[in-house]
Short mmCIF file of C-alpha atoms and ligand atoms in Angstrom, two decimals:
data_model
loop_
_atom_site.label_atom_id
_atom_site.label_comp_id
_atom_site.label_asym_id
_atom_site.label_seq_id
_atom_site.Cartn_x
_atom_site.Cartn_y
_atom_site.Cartn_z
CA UNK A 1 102.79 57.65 71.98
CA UNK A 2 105.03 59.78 73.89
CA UNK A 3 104.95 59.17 77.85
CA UNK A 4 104.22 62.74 78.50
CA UNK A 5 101.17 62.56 75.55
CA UNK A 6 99.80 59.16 77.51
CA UNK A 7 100.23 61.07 80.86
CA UNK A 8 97.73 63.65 79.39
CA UNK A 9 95.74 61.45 78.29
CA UNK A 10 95.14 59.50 81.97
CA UNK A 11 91.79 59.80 83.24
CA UNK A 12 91.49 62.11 86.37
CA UNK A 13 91.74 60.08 89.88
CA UNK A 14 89.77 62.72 92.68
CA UNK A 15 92.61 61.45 94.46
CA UNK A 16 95.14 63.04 93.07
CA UNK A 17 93.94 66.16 94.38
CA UNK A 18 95.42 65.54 97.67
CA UNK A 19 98.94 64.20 96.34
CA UNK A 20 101.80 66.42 96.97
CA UNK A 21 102.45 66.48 93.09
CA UNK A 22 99.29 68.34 92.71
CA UNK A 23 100.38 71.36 95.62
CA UNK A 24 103.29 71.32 94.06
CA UNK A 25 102.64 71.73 90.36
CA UNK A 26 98.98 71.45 89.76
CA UNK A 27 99.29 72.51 86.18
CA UNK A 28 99.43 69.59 84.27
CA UNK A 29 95.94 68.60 86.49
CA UNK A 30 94.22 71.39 85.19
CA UNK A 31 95.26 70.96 81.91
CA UNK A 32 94.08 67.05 81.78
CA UNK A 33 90.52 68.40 83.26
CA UNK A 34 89.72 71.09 81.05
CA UNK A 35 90.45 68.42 77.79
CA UNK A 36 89.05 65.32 79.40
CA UNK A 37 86.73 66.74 82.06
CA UNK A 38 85.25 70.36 81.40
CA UNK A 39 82.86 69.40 84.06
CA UNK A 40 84.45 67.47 86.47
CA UNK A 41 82.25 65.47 89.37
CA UNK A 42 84.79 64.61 91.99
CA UNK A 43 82.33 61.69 94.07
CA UNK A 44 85.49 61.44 95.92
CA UNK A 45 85.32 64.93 98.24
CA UNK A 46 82.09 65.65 96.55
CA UNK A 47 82.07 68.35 94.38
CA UNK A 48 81.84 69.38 90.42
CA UNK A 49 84.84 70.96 89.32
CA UNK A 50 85.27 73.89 86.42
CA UNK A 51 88.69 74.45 85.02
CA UNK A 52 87.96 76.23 81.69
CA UNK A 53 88.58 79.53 81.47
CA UNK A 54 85.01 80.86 79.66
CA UNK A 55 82.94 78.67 82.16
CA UNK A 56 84.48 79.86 85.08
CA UNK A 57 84.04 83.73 84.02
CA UNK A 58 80.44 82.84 83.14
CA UNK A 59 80.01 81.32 86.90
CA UNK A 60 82.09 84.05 88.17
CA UNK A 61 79.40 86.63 86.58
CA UNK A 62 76.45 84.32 87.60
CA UNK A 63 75.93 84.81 91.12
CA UNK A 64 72.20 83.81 90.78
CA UNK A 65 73.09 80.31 89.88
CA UNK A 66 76.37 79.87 91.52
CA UNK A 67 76.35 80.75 95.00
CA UNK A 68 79.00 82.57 97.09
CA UNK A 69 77.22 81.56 100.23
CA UNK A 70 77.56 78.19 102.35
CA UNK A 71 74.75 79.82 105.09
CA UNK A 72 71.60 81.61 104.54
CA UNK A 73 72.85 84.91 106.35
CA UNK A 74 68.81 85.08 107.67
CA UNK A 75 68.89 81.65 109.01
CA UNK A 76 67.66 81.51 113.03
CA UNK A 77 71.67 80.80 113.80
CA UNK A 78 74.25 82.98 114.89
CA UNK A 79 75.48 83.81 111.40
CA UNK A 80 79.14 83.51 110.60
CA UNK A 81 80.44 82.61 114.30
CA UNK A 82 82.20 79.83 113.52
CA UNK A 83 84.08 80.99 110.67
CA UNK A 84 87.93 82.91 111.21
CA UNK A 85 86.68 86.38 109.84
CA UNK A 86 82.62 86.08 111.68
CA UNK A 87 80.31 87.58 109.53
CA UNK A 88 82.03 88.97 106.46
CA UNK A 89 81.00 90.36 103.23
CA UNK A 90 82.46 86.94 101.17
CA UNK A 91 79.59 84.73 103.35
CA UNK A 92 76.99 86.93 102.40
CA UNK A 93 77.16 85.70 99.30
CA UNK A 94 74.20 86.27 96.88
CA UNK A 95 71.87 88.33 99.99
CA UNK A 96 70.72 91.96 99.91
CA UNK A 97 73.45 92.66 102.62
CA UNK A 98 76.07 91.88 100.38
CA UNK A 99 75.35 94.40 97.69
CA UNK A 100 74.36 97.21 100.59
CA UNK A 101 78.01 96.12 101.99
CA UNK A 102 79.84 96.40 99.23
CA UNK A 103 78.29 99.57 98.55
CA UNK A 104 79.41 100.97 101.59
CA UNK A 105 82.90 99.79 101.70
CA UNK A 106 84.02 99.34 98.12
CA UNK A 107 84.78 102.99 97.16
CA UNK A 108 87.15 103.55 99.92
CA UNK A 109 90.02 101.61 98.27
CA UNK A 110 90.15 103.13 94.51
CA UNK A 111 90.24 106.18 93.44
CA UNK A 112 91.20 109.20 95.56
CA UNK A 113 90.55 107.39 99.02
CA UNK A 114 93.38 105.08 97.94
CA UNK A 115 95.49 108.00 96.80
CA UNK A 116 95.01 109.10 99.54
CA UNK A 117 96.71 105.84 101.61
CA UNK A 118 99.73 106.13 99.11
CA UNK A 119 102.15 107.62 101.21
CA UNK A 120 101.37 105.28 104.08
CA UNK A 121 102.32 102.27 101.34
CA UNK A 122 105.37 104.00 100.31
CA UNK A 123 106.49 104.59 104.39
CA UNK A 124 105.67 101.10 105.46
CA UNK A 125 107.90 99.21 102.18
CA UNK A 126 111.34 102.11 103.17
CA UNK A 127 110.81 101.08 106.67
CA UNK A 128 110.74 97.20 106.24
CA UNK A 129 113.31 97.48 104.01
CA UNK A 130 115.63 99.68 106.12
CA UNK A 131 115.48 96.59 108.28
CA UNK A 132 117.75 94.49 106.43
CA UNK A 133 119.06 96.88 103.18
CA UNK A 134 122.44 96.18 104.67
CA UNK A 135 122.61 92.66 105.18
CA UNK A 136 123.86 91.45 102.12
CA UNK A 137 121.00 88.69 101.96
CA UNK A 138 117.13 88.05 103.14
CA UNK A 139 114.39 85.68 103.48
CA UNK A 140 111.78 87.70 101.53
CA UNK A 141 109.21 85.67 102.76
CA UNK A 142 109.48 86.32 106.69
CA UNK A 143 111.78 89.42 106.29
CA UNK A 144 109.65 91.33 103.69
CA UNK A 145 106.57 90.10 102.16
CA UNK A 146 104.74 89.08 105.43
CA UNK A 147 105.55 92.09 107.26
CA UNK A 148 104.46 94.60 104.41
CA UNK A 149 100.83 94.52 103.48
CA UNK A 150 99.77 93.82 106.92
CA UNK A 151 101.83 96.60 107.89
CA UNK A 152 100.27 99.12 105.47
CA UNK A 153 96.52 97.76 106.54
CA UNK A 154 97.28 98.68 110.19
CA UNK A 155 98.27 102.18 109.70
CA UNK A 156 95.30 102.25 107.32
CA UNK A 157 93.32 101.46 109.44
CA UNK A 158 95.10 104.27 112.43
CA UNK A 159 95.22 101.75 114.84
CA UNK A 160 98.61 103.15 117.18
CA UNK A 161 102.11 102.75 115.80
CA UNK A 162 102.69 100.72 118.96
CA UNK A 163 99.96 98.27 118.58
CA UNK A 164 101.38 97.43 115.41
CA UNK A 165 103.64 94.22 116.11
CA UNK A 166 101.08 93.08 118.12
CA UNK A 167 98.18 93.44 115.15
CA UNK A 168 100.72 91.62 113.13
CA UNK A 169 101.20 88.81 115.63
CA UNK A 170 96.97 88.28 115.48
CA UNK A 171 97.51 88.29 111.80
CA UNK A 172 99.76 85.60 111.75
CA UNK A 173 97.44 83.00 114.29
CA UNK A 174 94.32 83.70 112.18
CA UNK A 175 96.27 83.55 109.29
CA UNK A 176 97.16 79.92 110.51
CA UNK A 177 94.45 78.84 111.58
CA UNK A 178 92.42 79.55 108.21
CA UNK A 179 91.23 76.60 106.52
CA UNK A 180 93.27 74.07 108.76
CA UNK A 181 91.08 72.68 111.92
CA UNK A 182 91.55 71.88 115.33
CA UNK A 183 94.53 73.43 117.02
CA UNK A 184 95.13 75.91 114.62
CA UNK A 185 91.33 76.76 114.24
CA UNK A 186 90.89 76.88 118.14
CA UNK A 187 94.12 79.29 118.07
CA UNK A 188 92.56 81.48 115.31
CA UNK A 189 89.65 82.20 116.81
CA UNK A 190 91.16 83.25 119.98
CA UNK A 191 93.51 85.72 117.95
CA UNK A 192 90.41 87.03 116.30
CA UNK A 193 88.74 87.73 119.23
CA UNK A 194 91.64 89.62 121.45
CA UNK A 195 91.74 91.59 118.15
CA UNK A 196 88.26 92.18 118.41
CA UNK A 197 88.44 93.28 122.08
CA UNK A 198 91.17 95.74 121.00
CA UNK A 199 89.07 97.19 117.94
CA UNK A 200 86.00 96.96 119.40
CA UNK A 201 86.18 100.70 121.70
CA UNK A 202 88.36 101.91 119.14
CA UNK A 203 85.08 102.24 116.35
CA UNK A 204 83.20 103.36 119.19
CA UNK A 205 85.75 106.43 119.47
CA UNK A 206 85.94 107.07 115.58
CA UNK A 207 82.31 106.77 115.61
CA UNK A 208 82.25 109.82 118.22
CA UNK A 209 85.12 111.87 116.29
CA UNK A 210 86.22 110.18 113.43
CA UNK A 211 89.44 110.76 111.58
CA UNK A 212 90.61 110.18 107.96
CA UNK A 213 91.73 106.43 108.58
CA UNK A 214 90.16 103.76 107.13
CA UNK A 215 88.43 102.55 110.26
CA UNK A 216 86.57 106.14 110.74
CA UNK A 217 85.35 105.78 106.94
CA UNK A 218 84.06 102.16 107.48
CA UNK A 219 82.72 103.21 110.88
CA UNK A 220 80.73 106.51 109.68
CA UNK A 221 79.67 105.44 105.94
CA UNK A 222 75.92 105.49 105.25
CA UNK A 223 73.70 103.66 102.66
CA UNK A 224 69.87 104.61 102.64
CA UNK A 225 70.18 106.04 106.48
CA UNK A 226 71.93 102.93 107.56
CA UNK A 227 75.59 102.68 109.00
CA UNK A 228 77.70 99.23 109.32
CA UNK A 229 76.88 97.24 112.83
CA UNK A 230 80.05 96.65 115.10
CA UNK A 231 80.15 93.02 114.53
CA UNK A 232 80.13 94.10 110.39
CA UNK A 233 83.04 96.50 110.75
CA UNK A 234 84.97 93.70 113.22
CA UNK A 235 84.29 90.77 110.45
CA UNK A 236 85.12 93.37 107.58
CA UNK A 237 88.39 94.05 109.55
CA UNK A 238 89.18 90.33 110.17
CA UNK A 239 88.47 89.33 106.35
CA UNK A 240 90.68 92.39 105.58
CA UNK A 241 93.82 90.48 107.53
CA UNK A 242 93.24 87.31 104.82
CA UNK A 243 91.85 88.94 101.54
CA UNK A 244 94.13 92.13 101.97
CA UNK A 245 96.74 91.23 103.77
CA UNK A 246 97.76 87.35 103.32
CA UNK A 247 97.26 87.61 99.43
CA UNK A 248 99.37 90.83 98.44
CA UNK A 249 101.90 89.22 100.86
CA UNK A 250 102.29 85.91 98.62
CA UNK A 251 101.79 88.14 95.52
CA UNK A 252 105.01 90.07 95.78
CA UNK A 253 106.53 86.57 96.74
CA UNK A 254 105.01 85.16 93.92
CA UNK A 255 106.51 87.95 91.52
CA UNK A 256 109.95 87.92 92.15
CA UNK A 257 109.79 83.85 92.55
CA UNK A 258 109.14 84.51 88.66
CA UNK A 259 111.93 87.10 87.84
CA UNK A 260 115.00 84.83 90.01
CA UNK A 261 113.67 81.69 88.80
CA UNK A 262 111.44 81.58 85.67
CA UNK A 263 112.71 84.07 83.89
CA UNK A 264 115.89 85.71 85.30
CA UNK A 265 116.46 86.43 81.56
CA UNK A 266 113.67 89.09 81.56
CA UNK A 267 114.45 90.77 85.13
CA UNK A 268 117.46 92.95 84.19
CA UNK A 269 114.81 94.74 81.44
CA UNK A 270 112.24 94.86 84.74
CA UNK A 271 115.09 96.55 86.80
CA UNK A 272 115.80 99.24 83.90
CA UNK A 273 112.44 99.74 83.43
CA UNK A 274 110.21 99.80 87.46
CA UNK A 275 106.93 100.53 85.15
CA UNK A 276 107.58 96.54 84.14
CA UNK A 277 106.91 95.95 87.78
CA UNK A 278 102.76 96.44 86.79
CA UNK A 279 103.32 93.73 83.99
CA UNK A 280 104.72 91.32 86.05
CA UNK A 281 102.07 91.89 88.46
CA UNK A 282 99.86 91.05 85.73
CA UNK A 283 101.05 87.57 84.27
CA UNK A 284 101.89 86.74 87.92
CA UNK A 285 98.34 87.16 88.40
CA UNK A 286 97.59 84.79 85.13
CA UNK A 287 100.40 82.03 85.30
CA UNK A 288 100.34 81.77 88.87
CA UNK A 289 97.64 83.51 90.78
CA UNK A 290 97.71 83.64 94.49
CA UNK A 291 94.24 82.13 94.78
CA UNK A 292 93.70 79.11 92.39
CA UNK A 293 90.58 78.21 93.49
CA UNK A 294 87.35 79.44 94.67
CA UNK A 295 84.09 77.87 96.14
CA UNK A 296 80.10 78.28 94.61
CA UNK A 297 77.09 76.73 95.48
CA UNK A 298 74.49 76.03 92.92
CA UNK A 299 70.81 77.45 93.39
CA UNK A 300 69.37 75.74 90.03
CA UNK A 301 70.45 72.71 87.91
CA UNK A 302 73.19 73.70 85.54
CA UNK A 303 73.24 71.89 82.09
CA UNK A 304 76.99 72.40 80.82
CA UNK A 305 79.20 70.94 78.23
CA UNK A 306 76.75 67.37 78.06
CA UNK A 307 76.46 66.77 82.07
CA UNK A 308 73.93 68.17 84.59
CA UNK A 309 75.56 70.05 87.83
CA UNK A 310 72.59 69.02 90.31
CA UNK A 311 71.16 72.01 92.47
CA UNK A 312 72.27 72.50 95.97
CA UNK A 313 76.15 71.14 94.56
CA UNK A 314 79.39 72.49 96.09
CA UNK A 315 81.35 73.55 92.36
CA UNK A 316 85.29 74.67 92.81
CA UNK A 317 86.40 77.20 90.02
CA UNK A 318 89.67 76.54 88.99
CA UNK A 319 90.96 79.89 88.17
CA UNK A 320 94.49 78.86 88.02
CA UNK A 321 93.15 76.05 85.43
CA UNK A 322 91.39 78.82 83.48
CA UNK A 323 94.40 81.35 83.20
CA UNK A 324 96.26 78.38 81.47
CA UNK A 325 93.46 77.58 79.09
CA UNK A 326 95.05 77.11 75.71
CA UNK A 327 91.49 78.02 74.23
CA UNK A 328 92.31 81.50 75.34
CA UNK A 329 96.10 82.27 76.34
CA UNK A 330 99.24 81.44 73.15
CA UNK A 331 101.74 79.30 75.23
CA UNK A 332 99.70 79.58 78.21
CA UNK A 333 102.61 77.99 79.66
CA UNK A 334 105.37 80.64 79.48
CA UNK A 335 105.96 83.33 81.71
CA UNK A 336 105.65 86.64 79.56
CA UNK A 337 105.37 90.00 80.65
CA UNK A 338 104.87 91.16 77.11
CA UNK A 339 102.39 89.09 76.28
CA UNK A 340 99.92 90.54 73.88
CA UNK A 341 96.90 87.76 74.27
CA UNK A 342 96.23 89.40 78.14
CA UNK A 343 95.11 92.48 78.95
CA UNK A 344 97.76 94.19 81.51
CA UNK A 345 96.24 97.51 82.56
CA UNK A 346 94.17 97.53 85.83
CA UNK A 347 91.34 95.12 86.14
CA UNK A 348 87.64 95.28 86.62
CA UNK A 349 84.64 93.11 87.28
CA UNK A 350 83.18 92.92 84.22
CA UNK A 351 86.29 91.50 82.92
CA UNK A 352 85.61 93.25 79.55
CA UNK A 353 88.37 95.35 78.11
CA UNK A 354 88.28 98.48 75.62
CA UNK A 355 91.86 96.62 73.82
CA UNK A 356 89.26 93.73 73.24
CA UNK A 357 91.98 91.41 75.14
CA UNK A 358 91.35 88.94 78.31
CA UNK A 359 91.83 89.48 81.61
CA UNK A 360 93.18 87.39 84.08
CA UNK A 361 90.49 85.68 86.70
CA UNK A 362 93.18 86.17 89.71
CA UNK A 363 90.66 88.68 90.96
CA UNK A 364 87.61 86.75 90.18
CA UNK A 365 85.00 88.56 88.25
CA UNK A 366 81.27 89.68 88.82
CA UNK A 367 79.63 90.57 92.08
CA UNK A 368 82.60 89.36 94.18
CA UNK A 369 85.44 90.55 92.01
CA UNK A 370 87.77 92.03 94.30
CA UNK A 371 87.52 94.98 96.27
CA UNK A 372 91.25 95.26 97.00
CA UNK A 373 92.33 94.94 92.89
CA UNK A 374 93.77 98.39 92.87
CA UNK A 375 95.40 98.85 96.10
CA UNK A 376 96.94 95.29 95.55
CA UNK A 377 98.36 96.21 92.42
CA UNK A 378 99.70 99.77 94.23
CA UNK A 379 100.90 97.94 96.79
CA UNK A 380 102.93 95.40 94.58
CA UNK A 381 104.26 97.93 92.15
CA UNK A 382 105.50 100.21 95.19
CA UNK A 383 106.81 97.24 97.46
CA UNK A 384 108.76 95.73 94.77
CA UNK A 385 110.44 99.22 92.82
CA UNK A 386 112.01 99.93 96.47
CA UNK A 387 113.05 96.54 96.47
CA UNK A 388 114.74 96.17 93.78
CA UNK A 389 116.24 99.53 94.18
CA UNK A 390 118.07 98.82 97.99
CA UNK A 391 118.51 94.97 96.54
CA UNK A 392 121.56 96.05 94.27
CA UNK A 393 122.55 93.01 91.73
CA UNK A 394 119.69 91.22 93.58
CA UNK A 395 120.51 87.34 92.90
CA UNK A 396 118.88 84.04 94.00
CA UNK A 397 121.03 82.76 96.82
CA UNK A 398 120.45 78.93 95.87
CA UNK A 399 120.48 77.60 92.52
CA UNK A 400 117.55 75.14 93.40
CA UNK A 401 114.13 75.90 94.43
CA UNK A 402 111.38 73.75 95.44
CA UNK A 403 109.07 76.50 93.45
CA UNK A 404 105.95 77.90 94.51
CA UNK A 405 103.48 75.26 96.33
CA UNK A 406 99.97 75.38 97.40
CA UNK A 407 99.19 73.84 101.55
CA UNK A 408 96.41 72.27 100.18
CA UNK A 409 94.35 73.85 97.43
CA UNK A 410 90.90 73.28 99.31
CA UNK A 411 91.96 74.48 102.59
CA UNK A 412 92.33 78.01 101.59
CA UNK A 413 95.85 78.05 101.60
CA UNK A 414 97.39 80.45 99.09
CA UNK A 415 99.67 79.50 96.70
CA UNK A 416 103.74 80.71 97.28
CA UNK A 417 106.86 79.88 98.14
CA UNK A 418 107.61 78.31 101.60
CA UNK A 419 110.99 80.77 101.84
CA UNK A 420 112.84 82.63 99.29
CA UNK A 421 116.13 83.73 100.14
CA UNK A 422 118.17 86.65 97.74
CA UNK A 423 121.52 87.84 97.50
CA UNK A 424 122.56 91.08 97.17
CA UNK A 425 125.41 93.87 97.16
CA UNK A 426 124.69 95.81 100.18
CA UNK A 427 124.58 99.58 99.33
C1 HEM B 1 97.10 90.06 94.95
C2 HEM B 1 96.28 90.27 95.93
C3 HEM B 1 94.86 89.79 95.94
C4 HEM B 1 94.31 88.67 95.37
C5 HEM B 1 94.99 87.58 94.58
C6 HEM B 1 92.88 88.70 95.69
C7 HEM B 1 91.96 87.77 95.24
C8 HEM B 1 90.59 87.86 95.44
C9 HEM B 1 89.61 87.00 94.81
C10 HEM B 1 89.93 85.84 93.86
C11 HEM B 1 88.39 87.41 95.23
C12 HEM B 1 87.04 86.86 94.77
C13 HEM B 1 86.43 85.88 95.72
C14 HEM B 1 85.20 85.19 95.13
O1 HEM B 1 84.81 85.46 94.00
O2 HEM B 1 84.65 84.35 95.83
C15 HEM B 1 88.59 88.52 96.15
C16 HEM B 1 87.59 89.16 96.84
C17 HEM B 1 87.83 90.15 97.78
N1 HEM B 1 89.02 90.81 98.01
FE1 HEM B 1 90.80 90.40 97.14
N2 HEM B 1 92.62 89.81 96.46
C18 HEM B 1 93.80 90.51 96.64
C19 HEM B 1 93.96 91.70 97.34
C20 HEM B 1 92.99 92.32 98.09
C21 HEM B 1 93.16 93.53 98.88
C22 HEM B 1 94.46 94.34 98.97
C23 HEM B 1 91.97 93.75 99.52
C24 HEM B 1 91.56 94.86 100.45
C25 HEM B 1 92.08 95.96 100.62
C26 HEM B 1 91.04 92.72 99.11
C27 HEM B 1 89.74 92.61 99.53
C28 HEM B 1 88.82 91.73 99.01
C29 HEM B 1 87.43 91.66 99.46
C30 HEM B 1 86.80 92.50 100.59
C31 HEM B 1 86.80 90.68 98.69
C32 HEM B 1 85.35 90.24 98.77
C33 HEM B 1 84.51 90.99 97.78
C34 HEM B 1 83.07 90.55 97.76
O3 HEM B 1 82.72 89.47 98.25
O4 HEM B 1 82.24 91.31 97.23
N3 HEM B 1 91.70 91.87 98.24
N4 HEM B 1 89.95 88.80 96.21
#
């Protein structure tokens, strides 16, 4: 047998979840789980694992049974204080708040409300860029990618141009200290709070005279009479530094990773074409999604593929497992922007497509899918066509790259690459 075929073939050890091979190529992983191990109980860190692409969707879409929620948001505690965001809409999980919060916030990033935000996006990626358009070379990472999104939420948002370095600075502490303890934690949650402070009289002003920006919508939108509390809109806010800021940051990172390294064959056609930009987004979002995995709790026992998933168990979805599934995806393995197995128009929760095709799961799917789909996919496709216009004969600057690696998967670090430096002709 070839060594590669035995290597498949290997049992899963739980601990090779916490080897650097995994954060750096988790791929071959997956693949040995979803053959060998559709349901995988890791005794190890204790947890059942799902890695196939139509079990995950079905426990994406089954928020009954699988659980968002670690806390009953009810309980007699002080709900959420201990986590980075406080009480946010994600730890609501399956709870009538949830649905009433989503309801409230949801609509003011599609549609015409995002539109509407449009020209802020465009603003924020010149000015960013005119920061280093003549420099012949950048670190897209620091120099573009994590100054962008965060950038465009602030104005959003109308907090002061002034304020904004310093919003950016918070971003970055609770940015660090998510999913990683002690030190990092401790300095997390102090970030959080002096951005709390700061927020905390502006929604009282918006309340009194609101404005167009994001945080007068949030502030004055009513369901059934009711209007968000302060500590909602503050947690909403925080969550929106991580879910809408930290993600769109490593997918843009993520994207033209692919084009210098995976398939520098393919980016000339992307440069001719910017509209190419939205497919790349797309089988970024597939072959290498920001977030590969995602936490449920079970509310029922869960009879699946020949094993029983207890109730009350702690189940990781493996969406970066399931966009590789060779049950679904041809070559699920290549990079392809014309791929014609995936759907690559905009997404939706349902995950059901009129062109009959599969979507990816980088959003998730169901009650959770996210919020921030459409703006992230605006964002991306406007960040990167100014890019790659002020990046003339935009190059990798080093032959070798370590790729795009993952913290640690279960810490809620995002998947990306560390640094990524590019070459270009200044214009
Ligand atoms: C490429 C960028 C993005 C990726 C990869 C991403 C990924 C995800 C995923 C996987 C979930 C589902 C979580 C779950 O099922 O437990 C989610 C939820 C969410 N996302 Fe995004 N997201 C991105 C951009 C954004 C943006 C730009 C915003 C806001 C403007 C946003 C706001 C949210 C919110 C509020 C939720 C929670 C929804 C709920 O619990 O009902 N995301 N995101």
């Amino acid at each position: 047998m070839p060594d590669d075929a035995a290597a498949l073939r290997r049992p899963v050890d739980p601990r090779e979840f916490d080897a650097v091979e995994f954060q750096r190529d988790p791929f071959p992983l997956y693949k040995r789980l979803r053959d060998q191990h559709p349901v995988f109980h890791d005794r190890f860190h204790n947890r059942w694992i799902l890695s196939r692409y139509s079990d995950i969707e079905a426990a994406f879409q089954d928020n009954q049974s699988f659980d968002r929620a670690v806390y009953d948001p009810n309980g007699s505690y002080e709900f959420g204080k201990r986590h980075i965001f406080g009480p946010n809409i994600l730890e609501y999980g399956n709870s009538p708040q949830h649905r009433w919060m989503r309801n409230v916030v949801a609509g003011q990033f599609v549609g015409d409300r995002l539109d509407a935000f449009l020209p802020i996006i465009d603003m924020i990626a010149r000015e960013v860029i005119a920061t280093f358009e003549q420099d012949g070379e950048v670190e897209l990472v620091t120099q573009f990618s994590s100054q962008f999104p965060i950038r465009v939420i602030s104005n959003m948002l109308g907090l002061p141009r002034e304020d904004e370095a310093m919003f950016v600075g918070w971003y970055q502490a609770l940015i660090a200290g998510l999913g990683f303890g002690g030190e990092h934690l401790a300095r997390g949650l102090a970030a959080r709070n002096e951005m709390w402070d700061y927020i905390e009289p502006l929604i009282e002003q918006r309340r009194k005279s609101p404005g167009e920006d994001l945080l007068s919508r949030i502030a004055v939108a009513e369901l059934d009479g009711k209007r968000m509390e302060t500590i909602e809109i503050k947690g909403f806010v925080a969550l929106l530094l991580a879910a809408g800021g930290d993600t769109t940051d490593k997918a843009i990172a993520n994207m033209w990773y692919h084009m210098l390294y995976t398939r520098p064959d393919v980016f000339p056609q992307v440069l001719a074409d910017p509209d190419l930009w939205s497919n790349v987004f797309t089988e970024m979002m597939r072959y290498d999604a920001v977030v590969h995995a995602q936490f449920r709790q079970t509310t029922r026992e869960i009879p699946l593929h020949g094993e029983v998933i207890p109730r009350g168990a702690g189940v990781i979805l493996y969406l970066g497992g399931g966009n590789r599934d060779e049950r679904v995806f041809k070559d699920p393995d290549v990079f392809d922007i014309f791929r014609d197995d995936l759907h690559m128009g905009r997404e939706n929760r349902s995950g059901k497509y009129k062109d009959g095709k599969p979507g990816h799961l980088g959003f998730g799917m169901g009650p959770h899918f996210c919020m921030g789909y459409a703006m992230a996919r605006q964002e991306a496709a406007i960040g990167c066509g100014h890019l790659a216009r002020a990046l003339k004969n935009a190059r990798p600057k080093f032959a070798a790259h370590e790729g795009i690696v993952s913290p640690s998967i279960d810490s809620g670090g995002f998947r990306s690459p560390r640094e990524l430096w590019i070459s270009f002709d200044p214009s």
